[in-house]
Each structure stands twice: as C-alpha cells, then as structure tokens.
Amino acid sequence: MTSENISTKRILFIDDEEDIRTLACFCLELEAGWEMITASNGIEGIELAETEQPDAILLDAMMPELDGLQTLAKLQGNPKTKHIPTIFITAKAQASDRRRFYIAGAKGVINKPFDSLTLASQISGFLGWC
C-alpha cells in the first residue's frame, strides 16, 4: 500500500478525555494525513461509526456509561459497524487486560501515555496498512 492510500484513512477516536483526543488527532492528522473524527463517549461513538463508516476505531477502555469493552461489543453486534477494526488506546494495559481486549476482538492495544511520534506507525502496523 502506498503512502497516498494510507493518507486517505478516516479514523474515529472514542475517548472521554478531550486533551487526549486533541493530541492524538493532531498527531495523526499531521504525521499520517488521516482524517480524524472524535466522540467523547461510547454511545456517541457508536452513532458516528454507523453514519461515518471510518476505516478504523481507536477506543479508550475506561469511560463512563459504556466502557470500551461494552462499546466494542455493541460495535461488533451491529451489522453496520462489525467490519470496522478497533484498537484500544488505554492506560489499562496489564497482560490480563490485553488478553480481554484481544479476546473481545481488538486488533491492537496501545498504551497511554502514547508516543505521539510513533502513534500512526503503531496503528498502521496493527491494521496491516504498512
């Protein structure tokens, strides 16, 4: 895949922390040229995933109302969103948590705080966009 194809990606980032969303979006738009869509909670994220049909979803594990695993379960149970690959970006990244995320269907897990210089390449690696 060429870098031109990679630059056309649309990513939905679901995280309740505005500062984290802002930093990640800035990094990914600048570094990879991806179009970023954001949601501040799982319910909003599910709605945006249905309507926007992003190429991938970045998902925080710990959020109020619907946590990351509940959000992923709803995304995977929805015919309109079940095909969208999801990567967790979380501070909750112990081995047992990672196992639960992968068993639930995550394509990858990125630790918070993430490295803004390698975030795009980590995502590309998990999704085979390299």
mmCIF file with all atom_site columns, C-alpha atoms in Angstrom:
data_model
loop_
_atom_site.group_PDB
_atom_site.id
_atom_site.type_symbol
_atom_site.label_atom_id
_atom_site.label_alt_id
_atom_site.label_comp_id
_atom_site.label_asym_id
_atom_site.label_entity_id
_atom_site.label_seq_id
_atom_site.pdbx_PDB_ins_code
_atom_site.Cartn_x
_atom_site.Cartn_y
_atom_site.Cartn_z
_atom_site.occupancy
_atom_site.B_iso_or_equiv
_atom_site.pdbx_formal_charge
_atom_site.auth_seq_id
_atom_site.auth_comp_id
_atom_site.auth_asym_id
_atom_site.auth_atom_id
_atom_site.pdbx_PDB_model_num
ATOM 1   C CA . MET A 1 1   ? 0.000   0.000   0.000  1.00 0.00 ? 1   MET A CA 1
ATOM 2   C CA . THR A 1 2   ? 1.382   3.414   -0.911 1.00 0.00 ? 2   THR A CA 1
ATOM 3   C CA . SER A 1 3   ? 1.565   6.355   1.450  1.00 0.00 ? 3   SER A CA 1
ATOM 4   C CA . GLU A 1 4   ? -1.051  8.023   -0.758 1.00 0.00 ? 4   GLU A CA 1
ATOM 5   C CA . ASN A 1 5   ? -3.539  5.277   0.128  1.00 0.00 ? 5   ASN A CA 1
ATOM 6   C CA . ILE A 1 6   ? -2.654  5.486   3.815  1.00 0.00 ? 6   ILE A CA 1
ATOM 7   C CA . SER A 1 7   ? -3.236  9.245   3.860  1.00 0.00 ? 7   SER A CA 1
ATOM 8   C CA . THR A 1 8   ? -6.878  8.794   2.843  1.00 0.00 ? 8   THR A CA 1
ATOM 9   C CA . LYS A 1 9   ? -7.785  6.870   6.014  1.00 0.00 ? 9   LYS A CA 1
ATOM 10  C CA . ARG A 1 10  ? -10.575 8.054   8.289  1.00 0.00 ? 10  ARG A CA 1
ATOM 11  C CA . ILE A 1 11  ? -10.205 7.231   11.973 1.00 0.00 ? 11  ILE A CA 1
ATOM 12  C CA . LEU A 1 12  ? -12.817 7.525   14.720 1.00 0.00 ? 12  LEU A CA 1
ATOM 13  C CA . PHE A 1 13  ? -11.304 8.147   18.167 1.00 0.00 ? 13  PHE A CA 1
ATOM 14  C CA . ILE A 1 14  ? -13.632 7.476   21.126 1.00 0.00 ? 14  ILE A CA 1
ATOM 15  C CA . ASP A 1 15  ? -12.234 8.821   24.410 1.00 0.00 ? 15  ASP A CA 1
ATOM 16  C CA . ASP A 1 16  ? -13.800 10.795  27.256 1.00 0.00 ? 16  ASP A CA 1
ATOM 17  C CA . GLU A 1 17  ? -10.640 12.889  27.785 1.00 0.00 ? 17  GLU A CA 1
ATOM 18  C CA . GLU A 1 18  ? -10.665 15.907  25.485 1.00 0.00 ? 18  GLU A CA 1
ATOM 19  C CA . ASP A 1 19  ? -6.908  16.568  25.856 1.00 0.00 ? 19  ASP A CA 1
ATOM 20  C CA . ILE A 1 20  ? -6.078  13.011  24.751 1.00 0.00 ? 20  ILE A CA 1
ATOM 21  C CA . ARG A 1 21  ? -8.435  13.266  21.751 1.00 0.00 ? 21  ARG A CA 1
ATOM 22  C CA . THR A 1 22  ? -6.915  16.595  20.733 1.00 0.00 ? 22  THR A CA 1
ATOM 23  C CA . LEU A 1 23  ? -3.321  15.350  20.993 1.00 0.00 ? 23  LEU A CA 1
ATOM 24  C CA . ALA A 1 24  ? -3.987  12.111  19.107 1.00 0.00 ? 24  ALA A CA 1
ATOM 25  C CA . CYS A 1 25  ? -5.910  13.884  16.354 1.00 0.00 ? 25  CYS A CA 1
ATOM 26  C CA . PHE A 1 26  ? -3.186  16.481  15.927 1.00 0.00 ? 26  PHE A CA 1
ATOM 27  C CA . CYS A 1 27  ? -0.507  13.777  15.725 1.00 0.00 ? 27  CYS A CA 1
ATOM 28  C CA . LEU A 1 28  ? -2.376  11.551  13.298 1.00 0.00 ? 28  LEU A CA 1
ATOM 29  C CA . GLU A 1 29  ? -3.533  14.359  11.018 1.00 0.00 ? 29  GLU A CA 1
ATOM 30  C CA . LEU A 1 30  ? -0.039  15.852  10.904 1.00 0.00 ? 30  LEU A CA 1
ATOM 31  C CA . GLU A 1 31  ? 2.004   12.634  10.778 1.00 0.00 ? 31  GLU A CA 1
ATOM 32  C CA . ALA A 1 32  ? -0.191  10.440  8.575  1.00 0.00 ? 32  ALA A CA 1
ATOM 33  C CA . GLY A 1 33  ? -2.601  12.859  6.934  1.00 0.00 ? 33  GLY A CA 1
ATOM 34  C CA . TRP A 1 34  ? -5.571  10.901  8.254  1.00 0.00 ? 34  TRP A CA 1
ATOM 35  C CA . GLU A 1 35  ? -8.995  12.445  8.686  1.00 0.00 ? 35  GLU A CA 1
ATOM 36  C CA . MET A 1 36  ? -9.981  12.266  12.345 1.00 0.00 ? 36  MET A CA 1
ATOM 37  C CA . ILE A 1 37  ? -13.484 12.013  13.776 1.00 0.00 ? 37  ILE A CA 1
ATOM 38  C CA . THR A 1 38  ? -13.972 12.115  17.549 1.00 0.00 ? 38  THR A CA 1
ATOM 39  C CA . ALA A 1 39  ? -16.543 11.079  20.122 1.00 0.00 ? 39  ALA A CA 1
ATOM 40  C CA . SER A 1 40  ? -16.483 11.718  23.863 1.00 0.00 ? 40  SER A CA 1
ATOM 41  C CA . ASN A 1 41  ? -18.348 8.546   24.870 1.00 0.00 ? 41  ASN A CA 1
ATOM 42  C CA . GLY A 1 42  ? -19.310 5.097   23.630 1.00 0.00 ? 42  GLY A CA 1
ATOM 43  C CA . ILE A 1 43  ? -22.892 5.958   22.685 1.00 0.00 ? 43  ILE A CA 1
ATOM 44  C CA . GLU A 1 44  ? -21.804 8.908   20.539 1.00 0.00 ? 44  GLU A CA 1
ATOM 45  C CA . GLY A 1 45  ? -19.005 6.776   19.085 1.00 0.00 ? 45  GLY A CA 1
ATOM 46  C CA . ILE A 1 46  ? -21.365 4.002   18.017 1.00 0.00 ? 46  ILE A CA 1
ATOM 47  C CA . GLU A 1 47  ? -23.639 6.527   16.288 1.00 0.00 ? 47  GLU A CA 1
ATOM 48  C CA . LEU A 1 48  ? -20.688 8.116   14.473 1.00 0.00 ? 48  LEU A CA 1
ATOM 49  C CA . ALA A 1 49  ? -19.319 4.708   13.456 1.00 0.00 ? 49  ALA A CA 1
ATOM 50  C CA . GLU A 1 50  ? -22.680 3.884   11.866 1.00 0.00 ? 50  GLU A CA 1
ATOM 51  C CA . THR A 1 51  ? -23.000 7.149   9.946  1.00 0.00 ? 51  THR A CA 1
ATOM 52  C CA . GLU A 1 52  ? -19.359 7.937   9.119  1.00 0.00 ? 52  GLU A CA 1
ATOM 53  C CA . GLN A 1 53  ? -18.086 4.395   8.397  1.00 0.00 ? 53  GLN A CA 1
ATOM 54  C CA . PRO A 1 54  ? -14.458 5.080   9.432  1.00 0.00 ? 54  PRO A CA 1
ATOM 55  C CA . ASP A 1 55  ? -11.578 2.855   8.304  1.00 0.00 ? 55  ASP A CA 1
ATOM 56  C CA . ALA A 1 56  ? -10.688 2.149   11.945 1.00 0.00 ? 56  ALA A CA 1
ATOM 57  C CA . ILE A 1 57  ? -11.708 2.993   15.501 1.00 0.00 ? 57  ILE A CA 1
ATOM 58  C CA . LEU A 1 58  ? -9.418  3.948   18.374 1.00 0.00 ? 58  LEU A CA 1
ATOM 59  C CA . LEU A 1 59  ? -11.155 3.225   21.657 1.00 0.00 ? 59  LEU A CA 1
ATOM 60  C CA . ASP A 1 60  ? -10.454 4.122   25.282 1.00 0.00 ? 60  ASP A CA 1
ATOM 61  C CA . ALA A 1 61  ? -11.110 1.266   27.725 1.00 0.00 ? 61  ALA A CA 1
ATOM 62  C CA . MET A 1 62  ? -12.194 3.332   30.732 1.00 0.00 ? 62  MET A CA 1
ATOM 63  C CA . MET A 1 63  ? -15.130 5.645   30.041 1.00 0.00 ? 63  MET A CA 1
ATOM 64  C CA . PRO A 1 64  ? -18.323 6.484   31.934 1.00 0.00 ? 64  PRO A CA 1
ATOM 65  C CA . GLU A 1 65  ? -21.658 4.937   30.858 1.00 0.00 ? 65  GLU A CA 1
ATOM 66  C CA . LEU A 1 66  ? -20.362 2.445   28.271 1.00 0.00 ? 66  LEU A CA 1
ATOM 67  C CA . ASP A 1 67  ? -16.772 1.352   28.847 1.00 0.00 ? 67  ASP A CA 1
ATOM 68  C CA . GLY A 1 68  ? -14.534 0.297   25.980 1.00 0.00 ? 68  GLY A CA 1
ATOM 69  C CA . LEU A 1 69  ? -15.389 -3.410  26.100 1.00 0.00 ? 69  LEU A CA 1
ATOM 70  C CA . GLN A 1 70  ? -19.134 -2.670  26.180 1.00 0.00 ? 70  GLN A CA 1
ATOM 71  C CA . THR A 1 71  ? -18.724 -0.237  23.286 1.00 0.00 ? 71  THR A CA 1
ATOM 72  C CA . LEU A 1 72  ? -16.738 -2.791  21.274 1.00 0.00 ? 72  LEU A CA 1
ATOM 73  C CA . ALA A 1 73  ? -19.391 -5.457  21.926 1.00 0.00 ? 73  ALA A CA 1
ATOM 74  C CA . LYS A 1 74  ? -22.104 -3.129  20.600 1.00 0.00 ? 74  LYS A CA 1
ATOM 75  C CA . LEU A 1 75  ? -19.996 -2.201  17.562 1.00 0.00 ? 75  LEU A CA 1
ATOM 76  C CA . GLN A 1 76  ? -19.359 -5.865  16.768 1.00 0.00 ? 76  GLN A CA 1
ATOM 77  C CA . GLY A 1 77  ? -23.012 -6.761  17.267 1.00 0.00 ? 77  GLY A CA 1
ATOM 78  C CA . ASN A 1 78  ? -24.107 -4.114  14.762 1.00 0.00 ? 78  ASN A CA 1
ATOM 79  C CA . PRO A 1 79  ? -24.151 -5.190  11.075 1.00 0.00 ? 79  PRO A CA 1
ATOM 80  C CA . LYS A 1 80  ? -23.252 -1.609  10.052 1.00 0.00 ? 80  LYS A CA 1
ATOM 81  C CA . THR A 1 81  ? -20.096 -1.457  12.224 1.00 0.00 ? 81  THR A CA 1
ATOM 82  C CA . LYS A 1 82  ? -18.908 -5.026  12.878 1.00 0.00 ? 82  LYS A CA 1
ATOM 83  C CA . HIS A 1 83  ? -16.393 -4.886  9.999  1.00 0.00 ? 83  HIS A CA 1
ATOM 84  C CA . ILE A 1 84  ? -14.562 -1.796  11.366 1.00 0.00 ? 84  ILE A CA 1
ATOM 85  C CA . PRO A 1 85  ? -11.244 -2.754  13.037 1.00 0.00 ? 85  PRO A CA 1
ATOM 86  C CA . THR A 1 86  ? -10.808 -1.421  16.576 1.00 0.00 ? 86  THR A CA 1
ATOM 87  C CA . ILE A 1 87  ? -7.654  -0.655  18.547 1.00 0.00 ? 87  ILE A CA 1
ATOM 88  C CA . PHE A 1 88  ? -7.692  0.130   22.261 1.00 0.00 ? 88  PHE A CA 1
ATOM 89  C CA . ILE A 1 89  ? -5.694  3.140   23.468 1.00 0.00 ? 89  ILE A CA 1
ATOM 90  C CA . THR A 1 90  ? -5.659  2.789   27.215 1.00 0.00 ? 90  THR A CA 1
ATOM 91  C CA . ALA A 1 91  ? -3.818  3.241   30.474 1.00 0.00 ? 91  ALA A CA 1
ATOM 92  C CA . LYS A 1 92  ? -5.287  -0.133  31.488 1.00 0.00 ? 92  LYS A CA 1
ATOM 93  C CA . ALA A 1 93  ? -2.782  -2.318  29.683 1.00 0.00 ? 93  ALA A CA 1
ATOM 94  C CA . GLN A 1 94  ? -1.732  -5.128  32.016 1.00 0.00 ? 94  GLN A CA 1
ATOM 95  C CA . ALA A 1 95  ? -1.402  -8.570  30.477 1.00 0.00 ? 95  ALA A CA 1
ATOM 96  C CA . SER A 1 96  ? -4.820  -9.724  31.740 1.00 0.00 ? 96  SER A CA 1
ATOM 97  C CA . ASP A 1 97  ? -6.480  -6.579  30.336 1.00 0.00 ? 97  ASP A CA 1
ATOM 98  C CA . ARG A 1 98  ? -4.743  -7.009  26.993 1.00 0.00 ? 98  ARG A CA 1
ATOM 99  C CA . ARG A 1 99  ? -5.961  -10.616 26.795 1.00 0.00 ? 99  ARG A CA 1
ATOM 100 C CA . ARG A 1 100 ? -9.543  -9.477  27.431 1.00 0.00 ? 100 ARG A CA 1
ATOM 101 C CA . PHE A 1 101 ? -9.272  -6.808  24.716 1.00 0.00 ? 101 PHE A CA 1
ATOM 102 C CA . TYR A 1 102 ? -7.924  -9.277  22.142 1.00 0.00 ? 102 TYR A CA 1
ATOM 103 C CA . ILE A 1 103 ? -10.488 -11.941 23.068 1.00 0.00 ? 103 ILE A CA 1
ATOM 104 C CA . ALA A 1 104 ? -13.206 -9.291  22.625 1.00 0.00 ? 104 ALA A CA 1
ATOM 105 C CA . GLY A 1 105 ? -11.958 -8.654  19.084 1.00 0.00 ? 105 GLY A CA 1
ATOM 106 C CA . ALA A 1 106 ? -9.494  -5.765  19.316 1.00 0.00 ? 106 ALA A CA 1
ATOM 107 C CA . LYS A 1 107 ? -6.854  -5.621  16.579 1.00 0.00 ? 107 LYS A CA 1
ATOM 108 C CA . GLY A 1 108 ? -4.319  -3.997  18.900 1.00 0.00 ? 108 GLY A CA 1
ATOM 109 C CA . VAL A 1 109 ? -3.650  -2.283  22.223 1.00 0.00 ? 109 VAL A CA 1
ATOM 110 C CA . ILE A 1 110 ? -1.651  0.939   22.567 1.00 0.00 ? 110 ILE A CA 1
ATOM 111 C CA . ASN A 1 111 ? -0.566  2.160   25.994 1.00 0.00 ? 111 ASN A CA 1
ATOM 112 C CA . LYS A 1 112 ? -1.372  5.593   27.379 1.00 0.00 ? 112 LYS A CA 1
ATOM 113 C CA . PRO A 1 113 ? 0.530   7.756   27.505 1.00 0.00 ? 113 PRO A CA 1
ATOM 114 C CA . PHE A 1 114 ? 1.260   7.003   23.861 1.00 0.00 ? 114 PHE A CA 1
ATOM 115 C CA . ASP A 1 115 ? 4.281   8.174   21.904 1.00 0.00 ? 115 ASP A CA 1
ATOM 116 C CA . SER A 1 116 ? 2.958   10.851  19.551 1.00 0.00 ? 116 SER A CA 1
ATOM 117 C CA . LEU A 1 117 ? 5.837   10.264  17.112 1.00 0.00 ? 117 LEU A CA 1
ATOM 118 C CA . THR A 1 118 ? 5.078   6.559   16.633 1.00 0.00 ? 118 THR A CA 1
ATOM 119 C CA . LEU A 1 119 ? 1.283   6.503   17.057 1.00 0.00 ? 119 LEU A CA 1
ATOM 120 C CA . ALA A 1 120 ? 0.500   6.433   13.322 1.00 0.00 ? 120 ALA A CA 1
ATOM 121 C CA . SER A 1 121 ? 3.025   3.666   12.627 1.00 0.00 ? 121 SER A CA 1
ATOM 122 C CA . GLN A 1 122 ? 1.697   1.588   15.568 1.00 0.00 ? 122 GLN A CA 1
ATOM 123 C CA . ILE A 1 123 ? -1.859  1.861   14.224 1.00 0.00 ? 123 ILE A CA 1
ATOM 124 C CA . SER A 1 124 ? -0.716  1.078   10.666 1.00 0.00 ? 124 SER A CA 1
ATOM 125 C CA . GLY A 1 125 ? 1.182   -1.954  11.941 1.00 0.00 ? 125 GLY A CA 1
ATOM 126 C CA . PHE A 1 126 ? -1.792  -3.385  13.831 1.00 0.00 ? 126 PHE A CA 1
ATOM 127 C CA . LEU A 1 127 ? -4.050  -2.938  10.808 1.00 0.00 ? 127 LEU A CA 1
ATOM 128 C CA . GLY A 1 128 ? -1.601  -4.057  8.131  1.00 0.00 ? 128 GLY A CA 1
ATOM 129 C CA . TRP A 1 129 ? -1.540  -0.617  6.484  1.00 0.00 ? 129 TRP A CA 1
ATOM 130 C CA . CYS A 1 130 ? 2.285   -0.625  6.230  1.00 0.00 ? 130 CYS A CA 1
#
